Amino acid sequence: MATVEKTADTSVADEVAELIARSRKAQAQIENATQEQVDRWIRGMVYAVAKPGMDEEIARETVEETQLGNYEGKFKKISVKTRAALMDIIDDKSVGVIEEIPERNIVKIAKPVGVIGALSPSTNPEATPVIKAICAIKGRNSIIICPHPRAKFVNAKICNLMRDALEKLGAPADLVIPIEQPSVERTNEVMKQCDRVLATGGTPMVKAAYSSGTPALGVGVGNAVITVDETADLDDAAEKILLSKTLDYAASCSSDNSVILLDAIYDSMLEKLKAKGGFIIEGENKTKLQNAIWEDGEHINAKVVAQSPQFIADYAGFQIPEGTAFFIVPEIGHGKEHPFSGEKMTVTMALYRAKDLDEAIDLTNAIQAYQGQGHSCGIYSTSDENIMKLAAHTKTSRVMVNQPQSASNSGNLWNGMRQTFSLGCGSWGGNATNNNVSWRDLINETWVSKPLPTPKALPTDEELFGSDIIKAVG
């Protein structure tokens, strides 16, 4: 297997410079690769980690190392999500002319960025490096992957499997390089020296990416808010909320952090959520749960992130009935004084009541003004009017309709969203893009403009401005 050689004892900057040099050398060798070559390489990379048996091994080792989430969630991510991500991009043209605009007589040519510096979080360390790597190489780039220290061994394993596959298929192994001994200093240095940063992780690392001096694609805080209206199929909504809230023990920032039920269906929907394993937390237990999730009322306690309901209950010091799958915390407020309105990274959802859709929209915006603005929200509804009203009046980059949020907003087989684990949040979330970040965000594009067959002619002032504007402005 192609592994990464240890570097000599040098300064962190020099050590990273050596890795960057190796990465640049590998990238230069595929600068003029064909579409067939890059697509063959990325197929091999995904198969190397997702093939039967290896996917089970990686899922098991990810849980063992990180102590986050569960085997079933990790298996779905390394086995299913990586395959779906490959399927999503494999037929895209990413070499040569990738777009033509006949009416403007313009064609666009794809060209590599160079070395991508990628951050990989502890919560999704199995699929994130794979998806980022295939997107990088789809654009004929190389990539250096900086894992969270809590996932350094599984990251190295996954990267080395991809390196080995690349070599077997005639490509340089150094197209993919893992940071094997991760540290803040090494990650910061990679971000300074690479050509583009692809940051997925906690807020401090994303801010560091934007401060690195290198063009960066970052993500925002996830704090998804889900509305269930009076037209929804309540059984379907309850089943999908359960799936979203419990997938990988809510390791994803996209799990349902708050659910808003309209008055008309509040009681019946709450009963359906309870029947799915939802356990209501109130009074003294709410205080205990709050103290367990937040160490100081603001920062999430890493000890309870992506853990089972029983673990959290034992840690917090309260009893739960057998069959509890997630916690339901009735809430009325939002903001710092109401921490349950924020991101929780646990199988805990805040529950709100709204008299109508307008109040649900106001609540969504208020909750996400505290945390999660620009990321995602969702609605269970059969009313197109309600769906589009919520979409039009919330500050969000993606609205999932009648879908389990955490399994859908980053792309799934049942929708048309781009497959990714990097969700841009636009200006609302302090990001440069709203995209589900993919290979198209990791290339340069050369626009080739030829003269139009017939030059455009400026219209008259009356046609361009209108007589009313001319008269009013004078």
Tab-separated table of C-alpha atoms in Angstrom:
chain	number	residue	atom	x	y	z
A	1	MET	CA	0.000	0.000	0.000
A	2	ALA	CA	1.254	3.503	-0.841
A	3	THR	CA	1.830	5.274	2.464
A	4	VAL	CA	3.087	8.722	3.344
A	5	GLU	CA	6.726	8.897	4.414
A	6	LYS	CA	7.550	10.583	7.693
A	7	THR	CA	9.203	13.960	7.390
A	8	ALA	CA	12.331	14.901	9.284
A	9	ASP	CA	12.190	16.997	12.410
A	10	THR	CA	11.763	20.458	10.963
A	11	SER	CA	9.619	23.450	11.731
A	12	VAL	CA	5.938	23.054	11.022
A	13	ALA	CA	6.171	25.536	8.149
A	14	ASP	CA	9.026	23.613	6.533
A	15	GLU	CA	7.310	20.300	7.131
A	16	VAL	CA	4.132	21.522	5.450
A	17	ALA	CA	6.152	23.097	2.640
A	18	GLU	CA	7.549	19.637	1.851
A	19	LEU	CA	4.042	18.197	1.683
A	20	ILE	CA	2.855	21.067	-0.496
A	21	ALA	CA	5.812	20.516	-2.839
A	22	ARG	CA	4.973	16.831	-3.159
A	23	SER	CA	1.329	17.671	-3.731
A	24	ARG	CA	2.190	20.241	-6.421
A	25	LYS	CA	4.462	17.758	-8.183
A	26	ALA	CA	1.663	15.193	-8.277
A	27	GLN	CA	-0.870	17.741	-9.476
A	28	ALA	CA	1.439	18.892	-12.270
A	29	GLN	CA	1.535	15.316	-13.562
A	30	ILE	CA	-2.249	15.293	-14.109
A	31	GLU	CA	-2.592	18.890	-15.304
A	32	ASN	CA	-3.446	17.651	-18.792
A	33	ALA	CA	-5.240	14.434	-17.856
A	34	THR	CA	-8.256	13.441	-19.918
A	35	GLN	CA	-11.831	13.181	-18.715
A	36	GLU	CA	-11.625	9.407	-19.011
A	37	GLN	CA	-8.537	9.303	-16.801
A	38	VAL	CA	-9.896	11.434	-13.957
A	39	ASP	CA	-13.191	9.570	-13.952
A	40	ARG	CA	-11.356	6.244	-13.821
A	41	TRP	CA	-9.250	7.463	-10.911
A	42	ILE	CA	-12.155	8.668	-8.806
A	43	ARG	CA	-14.054	5.434	-9.424
A	44	GLY	CA	-11.073	3.550	-8.062
A	45	MET	CA	-10.744	5.833	-5.054
A	46	VAL	CA	-14.337	5.292	-3.965
A	47	TYR	CA	-14.276	1.563	-4.569
A	48	ALA	CA	-11.118	1.222	-2.490
A	49	VAL	CA	-12.897	2.519	0.621
A	50	ALA	CA	-16.483	1.441	-0.045
A	51	LYS	CA	-16.006	-2.090	-1.343
A	52	PRO	CA	-17.775	-4.846	0.603
A	53	GLY	CA	-15.926	-5.624	3.798
A	54	MET	CA	-13.778	-2.499	3.762
A	55	ASP	CA	-16.831	-0.288	4.310
A	56	GLU	CA	-17.727	-2.331	7.386
A	57	GLU	CA	-14.159	-2.134	8.677
A	58	ILE	CA	-13.974	1.633	8.257
A	59	ALA	CA	-17.388	2.155	9.880
A	60	ARG	CA	-16.369	0.055	12.872
A	61	GLU	CA	-12.965	1.720	13.264
A	62	THR	CA	-14.477	5.206	12.935
A	63	VAL	CA	-16.772	4.609	15.902
A	64	GLU	CA	-13.954	2.992	17.896
A	65	GLU	CA	-11.565	5.884	17.338
A	66	THR	CA	-13.888	8.877	17.554
A	67	GLN	CA	-16.385	7.464	20.063
A	68	LEU	CA	-18.995	9.445	18.131
A	69	GLY	CA	-22.170	8.255	16.416
A	70	ASN	CA	-22.964	4.628	15.717
A	71	TYR	CA	-21.949	1.858	13.353
A	72	GLU	CA	-25.137	2.024	11.275
A	73	GLY	CA	-24.706	5.742	10.593
A	74	LYS	CA	-21.012	5.431	9.778
A	75	PHE	CA	-21.685	2.487	7.460
A	76	LYS	CA	-24.314	4.439	5.517
A	77	LYS	CA	-21.879	7.316	5.088
A	78	ILE	CA	-18.823	5.335	3.942
A	79	SER	CA	-20.735	2.776	1.879
A	80	VAL	CA	-23.797	4.585	0.519
A	81	LYS	CA	-22.968	8.290	0.668
A	82	THR	CA	-19.603	7.902	-1.090
A	83	ARG	CA	-21.178	5.825	-3.855
A	84	ALA	CA	-23.954	8.394	-4.269
A	85	ALA	CA	-21.423	11.234	-4.374
A	86	LEU	CA	-19.485	9.451	-7.112
A	87	MET	CA	-22.655	8.770	-9.076
A	88	ASP	CA	-23.614	12.433	-8.739
A	89	ILE	CA	-20.470	13.726	-10.464
A	90	ILE	CA	-19.226	10.879	-12.639
A	91	ASP	CA	-21.026	12.018	-15.807
A	92	ASP	CA	-20.160	15.714	-15.348
A	93	LYS	CA	-17.738	17.144	-17.872
A	94	SER	CA	-14.883	18.685	-15.875
A	95	VAL	CA	-12.068	18.699	-18.484
A	96	GLY	CA	-11.810	21.038	-21.460
A	97	VAL	CA	-14.917	22.918	-22.566
A	98	ILE	CA	-17.502	22.410	-19.836
A	99	GLU	CA	-20.121	24.977	-20.831
A	100	GLU	CA	-21.240	26.832	-23.943
A	101	ILE	CA	-23.506	29.895	-24.104
A	102	PRO	CA	-24.402	30.236	-27.795
A	103	GLU	CA	-26.457	33.428	-27.421
A	104	ARG	CA	-23.381	35.171	-25.979
A	105	ASN	CA	-20.862	33.291	-28.152
A	106	ILE	CA	-18.991	32.230	-25.019
A	107	VAL	CA	-17.436	28.911	-24.046
A	108	LYS	CA	-15.954	28.044	-20.654
A	109	ILE	CA	-12.842	25.913	-20.213
A	110	ALA	CA	-12.103	24.152	-16.916
A	111	LYS	CA	-8.627	24.415	-15.425
A	112	PRO	CA	-7.248	23.146	-12.106
A	113	VAL	CA	-6.827	25.305	-9.030
A	114	GLY	CA	-3.775	23.375	-7.814
A	115	VAL	CA	-3.440	22.118	-4.257
A	116	ILE	CA	-6.633	21.965	-2.198
A	117	GLY	CA	-6.246	22.174	1.574
A	118	ALA	CA	-9.213	20.366	3.126
A	119	LEU	CA	-10.432	20.167	6.709
A	120	SER	CA	-12.276	17.041	7.864
A	121	PRO	CA	-14.369	17.050	11.081
A	122	SER	CA	-14.547	14.395	13.769
A	123	THR	CA	-18.300	13.998	13.248
A	124	ASN	CA	-18.116	12.860	9.608
A	125	PRO	CA	-14.521	11.632	9.194
A	126	GLU	CA	-15.388	8.608	7.089
A	127	ALA	CA	-17.066	10.117	4.000
A	128	THR	CA	-15.786	13.709	4.140
A	129	PRO	CA	-12.203	12.986	2.999
A	130	VAL	CA	-13.476	10.742	0.208
A	131	ILE	CA	-16.003	13.229	-1.156
A	132	LYS	CA	-13.567	16.132	-0.967
A	133	ALA	CA	-10.817	14.077	-2.602
A	134	ILE	CA	-12.893	12.922	-5.559
A	135	CYS	CA	-14.198	16.460	-6.117
A	136	ALA	CA	-10.627	17.776	-6.076
A	137	ILE	CA	-9.314	15.174	-8.506
A	138	LYS	CA	-12.402	15.509	-10.732
A	139	GLY	CA	-11.046	19.017	-11.346
A	140	ARG	CA	-7.449	17.712	-11.808
A	141	ASN	CA	-6.289	19.081	-8.465
A	142	SER	CA	-4.381	17.441	-5.646
A	143	ILE	CA	-5.541	17.541	-2.043
A	144	ILE	CA	-4.061	17.567	1.462
A	145	ILE	CA	-6.545	16.475	4.119
A	146	CYS	CA	-6.281	17.816	7.665
A	147	PRO	CA	-8.363	15.682	10.039
A	148	HIS	CA	-9.607	16.394	13.513
A	149	PRO	CA	-7.134	14.817	15.988
A	150	ARG	CA	-9.941	12.579	17.209
A	151	ALA	CA	-10.116	10.931	13.760
A	152	LYS	CA	-6.491	10.914	12.619
A	153	PHE	CA	-6.089	7.147	12.299
A	154	VAL	CA	-9.221	6.517	10.263
A	155	ASN	CA	-8.379	9.528	8.087
A	156	ALA	CA	-4.910	8.132	7.381
A	157	LYS	CA	-6.383	4.722	6.608
A	158	ILE	CA	-8.928	6.131	4.167
A	159	CYS	CA	-6.379	8.395	2.468
A	160	ASN	CA	-3.855	5.578	2.126
A	161	LEU	CA	-6.495	3.330	0.549
A	162	MET	CA	-7.213	6.064	-1.993
A	163	ARG	CA	-3.485	6.601	-2.571
A	164	ASP	CA	-3.003	2.913	-3.225
A	165	ALA	CA	-5.921	2.884	-5.698
A	166	LEU	CA	-4.476	5.879	-7.542
A	167	GLU	CA	-1.112	4.189	-7.937
A	168	LYS	CA	-2.710	0.997	-9.216
A	169	LEU	CA	-4.555	3.047	-11.835
A	170	GLY	CA	-1.450	4.892	-12.994
A	171	ALA	CA	-1.848	8.176	-11.120
A	172	PRO	CA	0.501	9.711	-8.516
A	173	ALA	CA	-0.304	8.626	-4.963
A	174	ASP	CA	0.512	12.131	-3.725
A	175	LEU	CA	-2.660	13.463	-5.301
A	176	VAL	CA	-4.047	12.619	-1.853
A	177	ILE	CA	-1.937	13.342	1.243
A	178	PRO	CA	-3.194	13.056	4.826
A	179	ILE	CA	-1.830	15.040	7.734
A	180	GLU	CA	-0.995	12.085	9.961
A	181	GLN	CA	-0.236	14.045	13.153
A	182	PRO	CA	-2.838	16.806	13.057
A	183	SER	CA	-2.499	19.989	15.051
A	184	VAL	CA	-3.879	23.493	14.831
A	185	GLU	CA	-0.443	24.711	13.719
A	186	ARG	CA	-0.177	22.185	10.883
A	187	THR	CA	-3.717	22.843	9.699
A	188	ASN	CA	-3.159	26.604	9.740
A	189	GLU	CA	0.062	26.181	7.773
A	190	VAL	CA	-1.619	23.991	5.146
A	191	MET	CA	-4.293	26.645	4.751
A	192	LYS	CA	-1.652	29.331	4.284
A	193	GLN	CA	0.378	27.428	1.708
A	194	CYS	CA	-2.295	25.705	-0.427
A	195	ASP	CA	-4.186	27.262	-3.342
A	196	ARG	CA	-7.742	26.912	-2.055
A	197	VAL	CA	-9.141	25.928	1.332
A	198	LEU	CA	-12.167	23.677	1.649
A	199	ALA	CA	-13.181	24.035	5.282
A	200	THR	CA	-15.666	21.798	7.051
A	201	GLY	CA	-15.510	21.817	10.823
A	202	GLY	CA	-16.151	23.931	13.880
A	203	THR	CA	-16.581	27.691	13.741
A	204	PRO	CA	-13.008	28.464	14.930
A	205	MET	CA	-11.455	26.427	12.090
A	206	VAL	CA	-13.745	27.947	9.483
A	207	LYS	CA	-12.832	31.433	10.720
A	208	ALA	CA	-9.155	30.446	10.569
A	209	ALA	CA	-9.677	29.348	6.966
A	210	TYR	CA	-11.089	32.749	6.041
A	211	SER	CA	-8.193	34.434	7.847
A	212	SER	CA	-5.501	32.315	6.190
A	213	GLY	CA	-4.901	34.635	3.248
A	214	THR	CA	-5.850	31.822	0.854
A	215	PRO	CA	-9.162	31.791	-1.041
A	216	ALA	CA	-11.466	29.681	1.119
A	217	LEU	CA	-14.797	27.919	0.854
A	218	GLY	CA	-16.240	27.656	4.334
A	219	VAL	CA	-19.470	26.447	5.860
A	220	GLY	CA	-21.750	27.903	8.491
A	221	VAL	CA	-23.325	26.643	11.687
A	222	GLY	CA	-26.122	24.137	11.170
A	223	ASN	CA	-29.257	24.605	13.259
A	224	ALA	CA	-32.034	23.220	11.104
A	225	VAL	CA	-35.581	24.251	11.921
A	226	ILE	CA	-38.440	22.060	10.665
A	227	THR	CA	-42.077	23.109	10.342
A	228	VAL	CA	-45.019	20.704	10.189
A	229	ASP	CA	-48.177	22.361	8.859
A	230	GLU	CA	-51.828	21.350	8.952
A	231	THR	CA	-51.727	19.753	5.479
A	232	ALA	CA	-48.840	17.368	6.236
A	233	ASP	CA	-48.957	13.585	6.273
A	234	LEU	CA	-48.269	13.313	10.002
A	235	ASP	CA	-47.247	9.654	10.019
A	236	ASP	CA	-44.749	10.287	7.231
A	237	ALA	CA	-43.453	13.417	8.997
A	238	ALA	CA	-42.989	11.589	12.306
A	239	GLU	CA	-41.086	8.731	10.676
A	240	LYS	CA	-38.774	11.090	8.797
A	241	ILE	CA	-38.140	13.337	11.796
A	242	LEU	CA	-37.139	10.212	13.747
A	243	LEU	CA	-34.749	9.194	10.961
A	244	SER	CA	-33.209	12.654	10.716
A	245	LYS	CA	-32.904	13.239	14.459
A	246	THR	CA	-31.299	9.874	15.201
A	247	LEU	CA	-29.091	9.254	12.147
A	248	ASP	CA	-25.574	8.593	13.492
A	249	TYR	CA	-26.815	9.890	16.863
A	250	ALA	CA	-27.181	13.394	15.371
A	251	ALA	CA	-23.498	13.704	14.463
A	252	SER	CA	-24.584	15.854	11.522
A	253	CYS	CA	-25.187	19.550	12.084
A	254	SER	CA	-28.196	19.121	9.784
A	255	SER	CA	-30.321	17.033	12.141
A	256	ASP	CA	-33.626	18.522	13.279
A	257	ASN	CA	-32.571	20.916	16.035
A	258	SER	CA	-35.971	22.559	16.363
A	259	VAL	CA	-39.409	21.404	15.202
A	260	ILE	CA	-42.340	23.805	14.932
A	261	LEU	CA	-45.853	22.320	15.000
A	262	LEU	CA	-48.841	24.406	13.944
A	263	ASP	CA	-51.750	24.631	16.382
A	264	ALA	CA	-54.088	22.584	14.220
A	265	ILE	CA	-51.940	19.461	14.395
A	266	TYR	CA	-49.866	20.080	17.539
A	267	ASP	CA	-51.413	17.498	19.853
A	268	SER	CA	-51.788	14.732	17.290
A	269	MET	CA	-48.285	15.245	15.877
A	270	LEU	CA	-46.721	15.296	19.327
A	271	GLU	CA	-48.352	11.953	20.090
A	272	LYS	CA	-46.915	10.512	16.880
A	273	LEU	CA	-43.439	11.763	17.782
A	274	LYS	CA	-43.763	10.178	21.222
A	275	ALA	CA	-44.850	6.924	19.593
A	276	LYS	CA	-41.626	7.022	17.553
A	277	GLY	CA	-39.515	7.106	20.710
A	278	GLY	CA	-39.562	10.798	21.524
A	279	PHE	CA	-39.321	11.452	25.275
A	280	ILE	CA	-40.439	14.829	26.621
A	281	ILE	CA	-37.906	16.592	28.841
A	282	GLU	CA	-39.307	19.266	31.166
A	283	GLY	CA	-38.738	20.839	34.556
A	284	GLU	CA	-35.769	19.572	36.553
A	285	ASN	CA	-34.774	17.156	33.790
A	286	LYS	CA	-34.593	20.043	31.321
A	287	THR	CA	-32.142	21.815	33.611
A	288	LYS	CA	-30.079	18.649	33.969
A	289	LEU	CA	-30.029	18.097	30.209
A	290	GLN	CA	-29.064	21.717	29.595
A	291	ASN	CA	-26.168	21.440	32.049
A	292	ALA	CA	-25.040	18.239	30.343
A	293	ILE	CA	-25.084	19.630	26.780
A	294	TRP	CA	-23.554	23.030	27.507
A	295	GLU	CA	-20.513	23.321	29.735
A	296	ASP	CA	-20.922	27.038	30.355
A	297	GLY	CA	-24.335	27.727	28.937
A	298	GLU	CA	-22.841	28.429	25.510
A	299	HIS	CA	-20.213	25.886	24.399
A	300	ILE	CA	-21.319	22.331	23.595
A	301	ASN	CA	-19.840	19.651	25.826
A	302	ALA	CA	-17.895	17.265	23.569
A	303	LYS	CA	-18.586	14.378	25.951
A	304	VAL	CA	-22.259	14.164	24.925
A	305	VAL	CA	-21.967	14.945	21.197
A	306	ALA	CA	-23.368	12.153	19.004
A	307	GLN	CA	-24.012	9.823	21.938
A	308	SER	CA	-26.956	7.513	22.624
A	309	PRO	CA	-30.002	8.737	24.576
A	310	GLN	CA	-29.124	6.380	27.427
A	311	PHE	CA	-25.551	7.690	27.657
A	312	ILE	CA	-26.778	11.284	27.785
A	313	ALA	CA	-29.465	10.497	30.361
A	314	ASP	CA	-26.954	8.711	32.591
A	315	TYR	CA	-24.476	11.567	32.198
A	316	ALA	CA	-27.129	14.183	32.979
A	317	GLY	CA	-28.601	12.198	35.861
A	318	PHE	CA	-32.196	11.421	34.897
A	319	GLN	CA	-34.167	8.313	34.008
A	320	ILE	CA	-35.628	7.514	30.594
A	321	PRO	CA	-38.047	4.769	29.567
A	322	GLU	CA	-36.932	1.841	27.472
A	323	GLY	CA	-37.241	2.575	23.759
A	324	THR	CA	-36.339	6.268	24.011
A	325	ALA	CA	-34.836	7.297	20.689
A	326	PHE	CA	-34.588	11.087	21.089
A	327	PHE	CA	-35.431	13.916	23.481
A	328	ILE	CA	-38.203	16.470	22.936
A	329	VAL	CA	-37.709	19.742	24.827
A	330	PRO	CA	-40.746	22.085	24.726
A	331	GLU	CA	-39.454	25.629	24.251
A	332	ILE	CA	-40.936	29.085	23.778
A	333	GLY	CA	-37.884	31.347	23.606
A	334	HIS	CA	-34.851	31.769	21.405
A	335	GLY	CA	-31.401	33.241	21.722
A	336	LYS	CA	-28.581	32.942	24.225
A	337	GLU	CA	-30.946	32.797	27.195
A	338	HIS	CA	-32.635	29.783	25.604
A	339	PRO	CA	-29.770	27.480	24.578
A	340	PHE	CA	-32.089	24.722	23.379
A	341	SER	CA	-32.950	27.037	20.471
A	342	GLY	CA	-29.369	26.591	19.218
A	343	GLU	CA	-27.371	23.758	17.729
A	344	LYS	CA	-27.197	20.770	20.068
A	345	MET	CA	-25.246	18.003	18.226
A	346	THR	CA	-27.199	15.440	20.229
A	347	VAL	CA	-30.427	13.459	19.849
A	348	THR	CA	-32.260	16.459	21.327
A	349	MET	CA	-34.788	18.637	19.554
A	350	ALA	CA	-36.527	21.764	20.770
A	351	LEU	CA	-40.293	21.770	20.201
A	352	TYR	CA	-42.202	24.960	19.400
A	353	ARG	CA	-45.882	25.715	18.853
A	354	ALA	CA	-47.108	28.259	16.296
A	355	LYS	CA	-50.643	29.390	15.613
A	356	ASP	CA	-50.090	29.524	11.839
A	357	LEU	CA	-47.446	29.462	9.125
A	358	ASP	CA	-46.651	33.159	9.483
A	359	GLU	CA	-45.729	32.648	13.129
A	360	ALA	CA	-43.712	29.549	12.187
A	361	ILE	CA	-41.733	31.609	9.671
A	362	ASP	CA	-41.108	34.325	12.274
A	363	LEU	CA	-39.981	31.664	14.755
A	364	THR	CA	-37.663	30.062	12.186
A	365	ASN	CA	-36.002	33.387	11.448
A	366	ALA	CA	-35.672	34.244	15.140
A	367	ILE	CA	-34.159	30.859	16.018
A	368	GLN	CA	-31.719	30.983	13.123
A	369	ALA	CA	-30.789	34.595	13.807
A	370	TYR	CA	-29.305	33.140	17.003
A	371	GLN	CA	-27.589	30.191	15.257
A	372	GLY	CA	-27.784	28.561	11.854
A	373	GLN	CA	-28.841	31.400	9.597
A	374	GLY	CA	-28.287	30.544	5.941
A	375	HIS	CA	-27.870	26.792	6.425
A	376	SER	CA	-31.107	24.815	6.130
A	377	CYS	CA	-34.698	24.523	7.129
A	378	GLY	CA	-37.525	22.194	6.183
A	379	ILE	CA	-41.261	21.782	5.958
A	380	TYR	CA	-43.695	18.896	5.945
A	381	SER	CA	-46.631	20.045	3.859
A	382	THR	CA	-48.751	19.220	0.838
A	383	SER	CA	-49.456	22.892	0.135
A	384	ASP	CA	-47.219	24.412	-2.535
A	385	GLU	CA	-48.371	27.826	-1.351
A	386	ASN	CA	-47.118	27.143	2.181
A	387	ILE	CA	-43.884	25.576	0.934
A	388	MET	CA	-43.001	28.527	-1.277
A	389	LYS	CA	-44.073	31.045	1.359
A	390	LEU	CA	-41.689	29.547	3.914
A	391	ALA	CA	-38.907	29.363	1.302
A	392	ALA	CA	-39.441	32.974	0.241
A	393	HIS	CA	-39.451	34.439	3.730
A	394	THR	CA	-36.645	32.561	5.519
A	395	LYS	CA	-32.954	33.398	5.308
A	396	THR	CA	-31.831	29.948	4.273
A	397	SER	CA	-29.854	28.331	1.473
A	398	ARG	CA	-31.871	25.118	1.250
A	399	VAL	CA	-35.411	24.040	2.141
A	400	MET	CA	-36.106	20.309	2.344
A	401	VAL	CA	-39.731	19.456	1.594
A	402	ASN	CA	-41.187	16.253	3.079
A	403	GLN	CA	-37.704	14.810	3.547
A	404	PRO	CA	-35.551	13.826	6.548
A	405	GLN	CA	-33.354	16.900	6.865
A	406	SER	CA	-30.020	15.410	7.927
A	407	ALA	CA	-30.117	12.764	5.209
A	408	SER	CA	-31.333	15.118	2.475
A	409	ASN	CA	-29.846	18.618	2.417
A	410	SER	CA	-26.387	17.321	1.477
A	411	GLY	CA	-27.917	15.240	-1.313
A	412	ASN	CA	-29.593	11.856	-1.377
A	413	LEU	CA	-30.951	9.404	-3.912
A	414	TRP	CA	-34.488	10.738	-3.455
A	415	ASN	CA	-33.671	14.350	-4.372
A	416	GLY	CA	-31.642	16.423	-6.820
A	417	MET	CA	-29.347	18.171	-4.346
A	418	ARG	CA	-25.617	17.980	-5.029
A	419	GLN	CA	-23.970	15.244	-2.954
A	420	THR	CA	-21.554	16.836	-0.491
A	421	PHE	CA	-20.726	17.293	3.163
A	422	SER	CA	-19.819	20.969	2.626
A	423	LEU	CA	-22.894	23.180	2.807
A	424	GLY	CA	-22.374	26.857	2.002
A	425	CYS	CA	-24.585	29.287	3.915
A	426	GLY	CA	-24.171	32.443	1.841
A	427	SER	CA	-23.776	35.885	3.339
A	428	TRP	CA	-26.303	34.952	6.035
A	429	GLY	CA	-23.826	32.435	7.458
A	430	GLY	CA	-20.677	34.397	6.645
A	431	ASN	CA	-19.820	32.256	3.621
A	432	ALA	CA	-18.841	33.074	0.046
A	433	THR	CA	-21.332	30.609	-1.459
A	434	ASN	CA	-24.754	29.067	-0.906
A	435	ASN	CA	-23.753	25.967	-2.859
A	436	ASN	CA	-23.647	22.350	-1.924
A	437	VAL	CA	-19.911	22.528	-2.591
A	438	SER	CA	-18.699	20.170	-5.311
A	439	TRP	CA	-15.971	19.898	-7.980
A	440	ARG	CA	-17.257	22.981	-9.844
A	441	ASP	CA	-16.217	25.077	-6.829
A	442	LEU	CA	-12.689	23.647	-7.055
A	443	ILE	CA	-11.708	24.720	-10.562
A	444	ASN	CA	-10.729	27.850	-12.421
A	445	GLU	CA	-12.728	28.719	-15.527
A	446	THR	CA	-11.434	30.490	-18.614
A	447	TRP	CA	-14.140	32.323	-20.543
A	448	VAL	CA	-13.524	32.414	-24.278
A	449	SER	CA	-15.486	35.202	-25.927
A	450	LYS	CA	-15.862	35.544	-29.691
A	451	PRO	CA	-17.560	38.453	-31.466
A	452	LEU	CA	-21.305	38.159	-31.816
A	453	PRO	CA	-22.507	37.601	-35.415
A	454	THR	CA	-24.524	40.798	-35.039
A	455	PRO	CA	-23.317	43.369	-32.501
A	456	LYS	CA	-25.799	44.477	-29.880
A	457	ALA	CA	-27.215	47.986	-30.252
A	458	LEU	CA	-28.141	50.258	-27.380
A	459	PRO	CA	-31.871	51.002	-27.298
A	460	THR	CA	-33.119	54.572	-27.207
A	461	ASP	CA	-33.372	56.279	-23.835
A	462	GLU	CA	-37.159	55.982	-24.004
A	463	GLU	CA	-36.869	52.230	-24.541
A	464	LEU	CA	-34.151	51.721	-21.929
A	465	PHE	CA	-35.367	53.957	-19.104
A	466	GLY	CA	-39.006	54.573	-19.905
A	467	SER	CA	-40.619	57.986	-20.280
A	468	ASP	CA	-41.887	57.918	-16.694
A	469	ILE	CA	-38.338	57.581	-15.288
A	470	ILE	CA	-37.033	60.298	-17.636
A	471	LYS	CA	-39.825	62.605	-16.531
A	472	ALA	CA	-39.547	61.798	-12.823
A	473	VAL	CA	-35.754	62.115	-12.583
A	474	GLY	CA	-35.636	64.988	-15.038
